Structures are given as structure tokens and as C-alpha cells.
Amino acid sequence: MKVQLSDELLLSIQKPARYIGGEVNSIYKEPGFYDVHYCFCFPDVYDVGMCHLGLQILYHELNKPDHVYCERAFAPWPDMEEKMREQQIPLYSLETFTPLKEFDFLGFTLQYEMSYTNILNMLDLAGIPLFASERGEEAPLVMAGGPNAYNPEPLADFIDLFYLGEGEVEYAHLFELYAEHRKNGGSKRDFLKLAAQVPGIYVPSFYEVSYDETAAEGCEHTGCITSFRPKYDFAPEKVRKVLVEEMDTVEYPTKPIVPYIQIVHDRAAMEIFRGCLHGCRFCQAGMIYRPVRRHSRQAILAWVDEVLKNTGYDEISLTSLSSNDYPELYSIIREIHEKYPHIHISLPSLRVDAFSLALMDELAQGKKSGLTFAAEAGTQRLRDVINKGITEEEILSGVGLAFRGGFDKVKLYFMLGLPTETYEDIEGIAQLSKKIVWTWNALPKEERSADVRVTSSTSFFVPKPFTPFQWCAQDSYEHFMEKQAFLTEKIRHKKIQYDCHDAFLSTLEGLLARGDRRTGKLIYAAWKNGCRFDSWSDLFSEAAWKKAIEESGTELAYYNYRVRSREEILPWDHIDVGVTKRFLLREYDKAYEAKTTAPCNQACSGCGMKNLSCGGICYETKEGAE
Amino acid sequence: MKKILVFSKGGRLRFVGHLDVMRAFQRALNRAGIQLAYSQGFNPHPLMSFASPLSLGYEGENEIVEIILEKEMTDEALFDALSAQLPEGLKLRSVRTGVGQKGNAMARLAAAEFELKSTHAYFTEQNIRSFFEQEELPVEKLGKVKGRKRTVTVDIKPLIYRWSYQDGSLFVIGAGGPSVNFNPEHLLASLASFSGLDKYPETSISRKRLLYEKEGAYYPLEQCEEL
């Protein structure tokens, strides 16, 4: 039964084009010709979800074989949700307006912790039972993947199966298995047994966890995990992530869907490489996306030609975690720019030096944008602790060049609450910001831009799974507030704007990032209290979340404020991302001695990736750490 | 080289706003490999101008956009290449070559014809005829009185040049142009209030054509020789 929306409804809400589909390059397949019906669900509003590169990659990939049809769904904005509930309109897919509950699979992408309540809300709007244990044959199988899936436990109650790793690898196989199984009259529940044996697939219901009855140190009633093991022998003890080994063997989507409405990033994007070599210790992406794998120069240039022809976009973006590390970057950009002078090329994650400045100048076409530095910490000592290899000298000489070149806006990113942080480090943030203004001041008037605006932004450190800091205690909410107040005073300057993140939100992220199976109760309570779109400041409800923490008996003392012991079973220990615990512990120790680790292309530090892949940057060097 | 394009907008595209439609056209032209000329100056933009924005929710049967091409091209070639790239909901109806190097349809716009249709009780022929017999057709709208936002009552009768009723549809030709604009939703609001309703029930609005004025009579804007 297809959903029908009246004109009246569509004209009574903001941005009705979010809900109508029909965009250029969206795919329509006739019913009766496909065996597997999958809906990609992005747990945020259309305008945000459509910027997600992973969506375009998966949509393209999954729709390649004729027998699979992948559609899309997003979280309806509260005004639309209200109308849908009023008029009992179930959540539907954008391509064919099919209610989500009629699909074979729903696939949620886990991009950030604060999107979890939206997942529950979307299931509820779809009329699907939230708890996996309550779903029968008539409900779709609910999958989840993406970076946060590496700690799947907080969502274990709600998800039937997790896909760990890169989407190009096992989906085709999984769906072939499903189609075959269903053709032979197999049930959806039985399919999970088959799925558990596919590489990268984790079925939480096949595992059981037990907890210590004695509360952990400093806690009232929450005990550590005493065991985590599969209930059946067809479920693997450890689930290893799947990854693409040769980047050019996967076809990059050249026909991305082009939305009608203006979305956050209105352009075609391609990753030039996956992974990162720097090994910054706070960064989960740097650990879970290893090893570095590049797309070839030809592949990138061919993509640009194809994608412009198929979309008509006037802006493209070449993305990666650290673009300077792509060897021929500048010559590729110049070639694209010469061929397409009217196309704007966006290059996020670019380190600032003389070369990149010259390049940015060429590309700017008259408009001077701002420069961004992710310094992360205010002193060299703390930067060494977190292994962020950027020096004050680099930053100051970079801005000096930039100001001489006419740039007048500088943005700096920092974190408060990093391990071993002292007030001296925090003051360092203020000092560094001011030094940038002084650098500008020191230049003769004719050589510099007319004015200078420095924006320093701090977020609060959240320890993440699979990083060397996964054992650290997160700083308390009270400390966050004190530190923020301290910095606000120290950084006061008319040319400097200081932005900071919401401390309570960071505390919640801390809870959810390193949560375990018991955390599901918290997420459910939050949703029941009306929490939605938690990453939107005007919709985030601190009160509702605080109530949920209380109602679910979740102890911040256990999840956030405790230093975990090295022997402890972590909730994500049964997941293998390639990087070993031994390596992470080595890095953890080095951090506390403020010792740095070289990037992968200079020296191998034996992170464990060599065991997993047969390609990537690991093999470009002869040295090794073990 | 200037081209005048006439297109229709309907179906799902009714819910895509004017700025987004402009972007969709631009992208379709890019996909078709049709290079537009760019403006000079610090912030060059492609030369494309729409005669009149169409409000969200309206259907448009003969909308007009003028474009300046970088290279010459026949009307047929442009029609075929662009039609192949336009999304469902936007349909090219005709292409002709114009004069000059900039769009002036907006300046020549004098009126527009609308078709309004509803199955609700307030839309009977009898009710509509009685409505138009009034001396004035008042509508309340937000305006600025002495710099402050106030609800003012405005008479829209002078903005209506002609109307007729046929087979459940109300056809209205209203003033359109740079200084004064007939808004069909105001007409419906006035009719609703005349019929004792708070707001007008579901009514479809379609802009049938744009018109220019010559010696007291109105003609389709795309045929204006000055374009």
C-alpha cells in the first residue's frame, strides 16, 4: 500500500521537497523484478542525510544487481512528524512511497551517537517494534553499519544485525544468501544464523553478556563485564571488519542523487583515499579506517569528468582525513581547474603551508575563504601526548603567509579535557590564539589583509572505543564548565571569537560512545521522554536526557568517570578492527610519557593492520616495530 | 545568443520552490553540455532570468525563462538536448531565439492567467458569481502602516482584469508586473471569508500563462517581439 500525501499536508510544512523524492539520478525499479527490498535509513533530516557520501556509495552499490532494490528514508522533521502521527501516515521510502514495514531490510547508518534516538523514532513512525526480540516474521530485518557500529552494544537491543566495515564488500553476498534462503521457504529469523557466518556480520542476539554483581570502584550498582561469549557455535567469537583492499576495484558512484533543495553541502564528493597515517591518539577515525588506501590519479580524474556530466553540479569536493598526504594532490587539482574553470573545488582537511596556500589562492576565484587549523591542544607537551604532529611554528608561519596573501579569517579547533591536561595547557589555547593576532599586527599595513578575525572553538574530549584513550576517564561535567569559564576569561580579545560546545552533550556522547548492552535502556528512556534530533541545539532537551539517565539507572561514574583497567573486558572486545589492543596499550603508555609516534609512512609502529589486509601503506616501508 | 524557453512545472515539482527550480535548470543545462554566458564582475553568475517566480504549490503551464548562450545553437538542438536532461515535472514546451543580450521578460510582464479549481462547497458557480457582484473584494493581509506591521484590509477587485467560470474551474486574469501583483490566494481567502469560512479549503492553483500588454489587449508573453 503506497503512502499518499495530500497537497494540503505538503503545503503546511517546511521544505516539502524533503519528502517527495523524484530527484535526478534517483532509481526506480519495477516491483516483481527484484528479490530483495532494502531501505537505507539515515537517522537525521533529509538536508543532512543527503550530504552523506556513504549513502551515495551504498545506494549505487546495492542497486547494481537487478535483483536488489535500495531506496531511501530520512527522519521527518518535527512538523512533518506531527502531521504523520495525526493522520496515521507510516514512515515511507522516497522512491516508491512504500511503508518501511513492508521492506525486507532496513539499514541504519550510525554516524554519531546523538542520532540514536532518531533511529528509535523512525522505527516507531514506521510501525515497527523497537526491540529486536519483539519483531516477528512480518517485520523487516533491521541492520546497522557505519563508524559507530564498531561499538554496537548500546543498540544491541534494537538491531537484528550489524555490518562491520566497508559497504562495498559483503552486501551483495549477504543479499544473495537472503534471496536463496527465502526462495527455499526459510524464515527471516533463521536467516540470521546464515548471516552470522558472513564476514563482518555481527548478530547481537547470538551472544550473552554477564556482569559482576559487585559494583565497580566508585560506583553504586554497576558491575564490570565478567564474560561475553557466543551462545551458539555458528556465531564467531570475534567479528572482524571487512574492508576494500584495492580502491580502484570499486566503482566510485558517478551518478549521485542530486537533491532539489539546498542541503548542507551542495556538491559531488569523492574520497581520494581512505584511512589516515598520523595516528592521533584521540581520533577513532584514524584507527578504524586503517590502512590507508588511495584511489589512483586516473580514477579521480575520470570520476570528475563523469560526475559533472551526470549531475550538472558546479562544485566538487575531494575528501579524505588528511588531504596533504595524497602525493600528487596539487597537480591533480590544477589539471581539474584548467579543464573546468567554472567549477569550484572544495578541499577539506588541508594542512596549511606555502603550497596549499598558493593552491587555495588559485582556486578561490577571487573569494578568500578562511583557514582552518586543528591544533587540538594549546601546548606542545599536550600535542605530543595526543600525538598531534602540528607545531606552533608551523601554525604561525602558515598564518603569516596567509595574511600576506590576503586571507583574513583563521579558525582554530581545540579540545578541553584531554588526558594529562593542566590549566597551563588551557591557557596555551588563549596564548596561541593571541599569537595569531599578534602575527597579523606585526606585519606592515601594506603587506597584510585589512582586518583579522580569529575564531577559536573548543569541544570537550570524548574517549572513543578503539583508540589509545579508550581506558581514560572522561573529564566531569563540572570540570568542563570550570575550564570553559577559565578559558573564556583568558582568551578575551576583540579580534578573537570563542565558541564552545555544549558540555552536557559531550557528557552524553561519552556515555553512549563507550556504553554497553545496558545502555539500551537509557536510549529507550530518552526516546520515550521525547528526545529527537539531539544534535540540533534548538531541539536537544537536557532535562529529558537527565530524566532518562535517572530512570534507567545509568551511572556516569561507571561509564564516564572511571579509569578502566587494562585487564577489563571492554564492550567492544569481540570486534576486530585490525588494530590490536597491544598496540593501543603501547600508545596509551607513550601518551602519558608525552612520547610521539611517527606517521605510518615514516615508520611502522606495528598496529596490527598487517595481519588484516594485503595492501595499503603498511607495505611501503621496510622498518617495523615488532 | 538569447533564447526564450517556455516550460511547464507540475507533479512533484510543485513542491520545489523557485530558487531550487532555478538551480535545477542550471544543472540540467550543465548536464546537456549547454554553456551559458557568464556575467562580468567580481562574482560571475550564469545569465539566466525567469520572467516571474511561481509560488510553492502552484502548477505552471507556460512559464518563461530567458538564457544567454555562450555559443550559437539552433532552437531544435537546444530543445532536444535540454528536454533530455530536465527532471520529471519540468517539461520544455518551446524554444525560440530572442533579441539582445539580457532578459527583459520580467519588465514586460503585465498580467497572468490562473485556473482555480476546488470540489468544496464554497466553489459553486452560484457562490462565485455572487462573490464577484460585490463592489469590493476585501482581503486581510499583513502590511506596514507607518512602519509597523499591521493587518490591513485591501481591495483586490482593481487587480482583476477578467474572470470566467467553466466546468468547475474559475479562470482569472490578474495584474502582474514589477509594481503590482495579483495573488490568487488572496482571491481564495476573500471568497472563503465571503462564504463564512475561516480559511479556504483545498483548492488547486495553476498559472496558465504570462501576458504582456499591447494597445490595451493582452497576449502571451513569450510572443513579445521585444524579448
PDB file of C-alpha atoms in Angstrom, chain A residues 363-495:
ATOM      1  CA  LEU A 363      41.069  28.073  -6.663  1.00  0.00           C
ATOM      2  CA  ALA A 364      39.433  30.854  -4.752  1.00  0.00           C
ATOM      3  CA  GLN A 365      38.412  32.694  -7.913  1.00  0.00           C
ATOM      4  CA  GLY A 366      38.577  35.988  -6.144  1.00  0.00           C
ATOM      5  CA  LYS A 367      36.855  34.916  -2.942  1.00  0.00           C
ATOM      6  CA  LYS A 368      39.152  34.475   0.023  1.00  0.00           C
ATOM      7  CA  SER A 369      37.809  31.909   2.395  1.00  0.00           C
ATOM      8  CA  GLY A 370      39.145  31.244   5.847  1.00  0.00           C
ATOM      9  CA  LEU A 371      41.925  28.960   7.015  1.00  0.00           C
ATOM     10  CA  THR A 372      41.409  26.200   9.490  1.00  0.00           C
ATOM     11  CA  PHE A 373      43.904  24.632  11.864  1.00  0.00           C
ATOM     12  CA  ALA A 374      43.071  21.697  14.080  1.00  0.00           C
ATOM     13  CA  ALA A 375      45.643  22.363  16.752  1.00  0.00           C
ATOM     14  CA  GLU A 376      43.556  20.409  19.294  1.00  0.00           C
ATOM     15  CA  ALA A 377      45.780  21.337  22.266  1.00  0.00           C
ATOM     16  CA  GLY A 378      47.284  24.608  23.476  1.00  0.00           C
ATOM     17  CA  THR A 379      50.838  23.468  24.291  1.00  0.00           C
ATOM     18  CA  GLN A 380      53.401  21.313  22.511  1.00  0.00           C
ATOM     19  CA  ARG A 381      53.549  18.980  25.530  1.00  0.00           C
ATOM     20  CA  LEU A 382      49.856  18.187  25.267  1.00  0.00           C
ATOM     21  CA  ARG A 383      50.020  17.927  21.496  1.00  0.00           C
ATOM     22  CA  ASP A 384      52.728  15.314  21.960  1.00  0.00           C
ATOM     23  CA  VAL A 385      50.530  13.435  24.430  1.00  0.00           C
ATOM     24  CA  ILE A 386      47.766  13.191  21.840  1.00  0.00           C
ATOM     25  CA  ASN A 387      50.310  12.628  19.014  1.00  0.00           C
ATOM     26  CA  LYS A 388      49.050  15.561  17.032  1.00  0.00           C
ATOM     27  CA  GLY A 389      52.062  16.435  14.951  1.00  0.00           C
ATOM     28  CA  ILE A 390      51.466  20.125  14.378  1.00  0.00           C
ATOM     29  CA  THR A 391      53.828  22.701  15.909  1.00  0.00           C
ATOM     30  CA  GLU A 392      53.264  26.303  16.915  1.00  0.00           C
ATOM     31  CA  GLU A 393      55.939  27.317  14.425  1.00  0.00           C
ATOM     32  CA  GLU A 394      54.012  25.640  11.609  1.00  0.00           C
ATOM     33  CA  ILE A 395      50.814  27.406  12.590  1.00  0.00           C
ATOM     34  CA  LEU A 396      52.384  30.838  12.984  1.00  0.00           C
ATOM     35  CA  SER A 397      54.409  30.696   9.793  1.00  0.00           C
ATOM     36  CA  GLY A 398      51.337  29.383   7.997  1.00  0.00           C
ATOM     37  CA  VAL A 399      49.159  32.265   9.134  1.00  0.00           C
ATOM     38  CA  GLY A 400      51.935  34.730   8.363  1.00  0.00           C
ATOM     39  CA  LEU A 401      51.963  33.569   4.759  1.00  0.00           C
ATOM     40  CA  ALA A 402      48.187  33.574   4.663  1.00  0.00           C
ATOM     41  CA  PHE A 403      47.822  37.125   5.951  1.00  0.00           C
ATOM     42  CA  ARG A 404      50.362  38.329   3.406  1.00  0.00           C
ATOM     43  CA  GLY A 405      48.289  36.572   0.764  1.00  0.00           C
ATOM     44  CA  GLY A 406      45.156  38.441   1.730  1.00  0.00           C
ATOM     45  CA  PHE A 407      43.457  35.856   3.937  1.00  0.00           C
ATOM     46  CA  ASP A 408      41.836  37.439   6.940  1.00  0.00           C
ATOM     47  CA  LYS A 409      39.950  34.685   8.758  1.00  0.00           C
ATOM     48  CA  VAL A 410      41.531  31.955  10.822  1.00  0.00           C
ATOM     49  CA  LYS A 411      39.684  29.192  12.599  1.00  0.00           C
ATOM     50  CA  LEU A 412      41.246  27.024  15.284  1.00  0.00           C
ATOM     51  CA  TYR A 413      39.877  23.808  16.746  1.00  0.00           C
ATOM     52  CA  PHE A 414      40.812  22.642  20.208  1.00  0.00           C
ATOM     53  CA  MET A 415      39.634  20.157  22.789  1.00  0.00           C
ATOM     54  CA  LEU A 416      39.245  20.641  26.510  1.00  0.00           C
ATOM     55  CA  GLY A 417      39.549  17.741  28.916  1.00  0.00           C
ATOM     56  CA  LEU A 418      42.329  15.829  27.157  1.00  0.00           C
ATOM     57  CA  PRO A 419      44.250  13.303  29.295  1.00  0.00           C
ATOM     58  CA  THR A 420      47.009  14.913  31.462  1.00  0.00           C
ATOM     59  CA  GLU A 421      45.616  18.395  30.759  1.00  0.00           C
ATOM     60  CA  THR A 422      46.575  21.182  33.177  1.00  0.00           C
ATOM     61  CA  TYR A 423      45.401  24.768  33.360  1.00  0.00           C
ATOM     62  CA  GLU A 424      48.704  25.739  31.787  1.00  0.00           C
ATOM     63  CA  ASP A 425      47.643  23.797  28.678  1.00  0.00           C
ATOM     64  CA  ILE A 426      44.297  25.555  28.600  1.00  0.00           C
ATOM     65  CA  GLU A 427      45.970  28.913  28.919  1.00  0.00           C
ATOM     66  CA  GLY A 428      48.077  27.814  25.959  1.00  0.00           C
ATOM     67  CA  ILE A 429      44.934  27.911  23.829  1.00  0.00           C
ATOM     68  CA  ALA A 430      44.421  31.559  24.674  1.00  0.00           C
ATOM     69  CA  GLN A 431      48.103  32.294  24.084  1.00  0.00           C
ATOM     70  CA  LEU A 432      48.189  30.624  20.694  1.00  0.00           C
ATOM     71  CA  SER A 433      45.035  32.424  19.566  1.00  0.00           C
ATOM     72  CA  LYS A 434      46.515  35.737  20.619  1.00  0.00           C
ATOM     73  CA  LYS A 435      49.850  34.989  18.956  1.00  0.00           C
ATOM     74  CA  ILE A 436      47.993  34.679  15.692  1.00  0.00           C
ATOM     75  CA  VAL A 437      46.525  38.130  16.123  1.00  0.00           C
ATOM     76  CA  TRP A 438      49.983  39.461  17.068  1.00  0.00           C
ATOM     77  CA  THR A 439      51.458  37.877  13.942  1.00  0.00           C
ATOM     78  CA  TRP A 440      48.985  39.878  11.922  1.00  0.00           C
ATOM     79  CA  ASN A 441      49.687  43.012  13.946  1.00  0.00           C
ATOM     80  CA  ALA A 442      53.414  42.710  13.382  1.00  0.00           C
ATOM     81  CA  LEU A 443      53.064  42.778   9.605  1.00  0.00           C
ATOM     82  CA  PRO A 444      53.325  46.175   7.926  1.00  0.00           C
ATOM     83  CA  LYS A 445      49.906  47.514   6.922  1.00  0.00           C
ATOM     84  CA  GLU A 446      50.538  47.276   3.178  1.00  0.00           C
ATOM     85  CA  GLU A 447      51.524  43.632   3.390  1.00  0.00           C
ATOM     86  CA  ARG A 448      48.555  42.266   5.263  1.00  0.00           C
ATOM     87  CA  SER A 449      44.782  41.973   4.936  1.00  0.00           C
ATOM     88  CA  ALA A 450      42.638  44.849   6.130  1.00  0.00           C
ATOM     89  CA  ASP A 451      41.426  43.144   9.265  1.00  0.00           C
ATOM     90  CA  VAL A 452      41.764  39.843  11.086  1.00  0.00           C
ATOM     91  CA  ARG A 453      39.170  37.580  12.673  1.00  0.00           C
ATOM     92  CA  VAL A 454      40.275  34.616  14.727  1.00  0.00           C
ATOM     93  CA  THR A 455      37.681  32.082  15.801  1.00  0.00           C
ATOM     94  CA  SER A 456      38.823  29.594  18.418  1.00  0.00           C
ATOM     95  CA  SER A 457      36.485  26.737  19.013  1.00  0.00           C
ATOM     96  CA  THR A 458      36.693  24.131  21.777  1.00  0.00           C
ATOM     97  CA  SER A 459      34.897  20.856  22.050  1.00  0.00           C
ATOM     98  CA  PHE A 460      35.083  18.541  25.042  1.00  0.00           C
ATOM     99  CA  PHE A 461      37.163  15.410  24.725  1.00  0.00           C
ATOM    100  CA  VAL A 462      35.156  12.177  24.478  1.00  0.00           C
ATOM    101  CA  PRO A 463      37.218   8.974  24.813  1.00  0.00           C
ATOM    102  CA  LYS A 464      36.293   6.624  21.989  1.00  0.00           C
ATOM    103  CA  PRO A 465      36.498   2.845  21.553  1.00  0.00           C
ATOM    104  CA  PHE A 466      39.479   1.522  19.573  1.00  0.00           C
ATOM    105  CA  THR A 467      41.679   4.486  20.420  1.00  0.00           C
ATOM    106  CA  PRO A 468      44.611   4.517  22.846  1.00  0.00           C
ATOM    107  CA  PHE A 469      42.461   6.674  25.123  1.00  0.00           C
ATOM    108  CA  GLN A 470      39.639   4.150  25.410  1.00  0.00           C
ATOM    109  CA  TRP A 471      40.670   3.409  29.014  1.00  0.00           C
ATOM    110  CA  CYS A 472      40.742   7.070  30.100  1.00  0.00           C
ATOM    111  CA  ALA A 473      38.240   8.688  32.358  1.00  0.00           C
ATOM    112  CA  GLN A 474      36.324  11.476  30.685  1.00  0.00           C
ATOM    113  CA  ASP A 475      36.526  14.791  32.477  1.00  0.00           C
ATOM    114  CA  SER A 476      33.455  15.593  34.539  1.00  0.00           C
ATOM    115  CA  TYR A 477      30.711  17.999  33.543  1.00  0.00           C
ATOM    116  CA  GLU A 478      31.690  20.303  36.416  1.00  0.00           C
ATOM    117  CA  HIS A 479      35.316  20.388  35.257  1.00  0.00           C
ATOM    118  CA  PHE A 480      34.186  21.105  31.700  1.00  0.00           C
ATOM    119  CA  MET A 481      32.258  24.115  32.888  1.00  0.00           C
ATOM    120  CA  GLU A 482      35.106  25.366  35.063  1.00  0.00           C
ATOM    121  CA  LYS A 483      37.624  25.012  32.253  1.00  0.00           C
ATOM    122  CA  GLN A 484      35.326  26.724  29.795  1.00  0.00           C
ATOM    123  CA  ALA A 485      34.872  29.673  32.169  1.00  0.00           C
ATOM    124  CA  PHE A 486      38.619  29.864  32.753  1.00  0.00           C
ATOM    125  CA  LEU A 487      39.364  29.939  29.026  1.00  0.00           C
ATOM    126  CA  THR A 488      36.638  32.464  28.292  1.00  0.00           C
ATOM    127  CA  GLU A 489      38.410  34.878  30.619  1.00  0.00           C
ATOM    128  CA  LYS A 490      41.915  34.218  29.332  1.00  0.00           C
ATOM    129  CA  ILE A 491      41.017  34.424  25.649  1.00  0.00           C
ATOM    130  CA  ARG A 492      39.112  37.685  25.812  1.00  0.00           C
ATOM    131  CA  HIS A 493      40.230  39.847  22.897  1.00  0.00           C
ATOM    132  CA  LYS A 494      38.346  41.990  20.441  1.00  0.00           C
ATOM    133  CA  LYS A 495      39.727  40.163  17.421  1.00  0.00           C
TER     134      LYS A 495
END
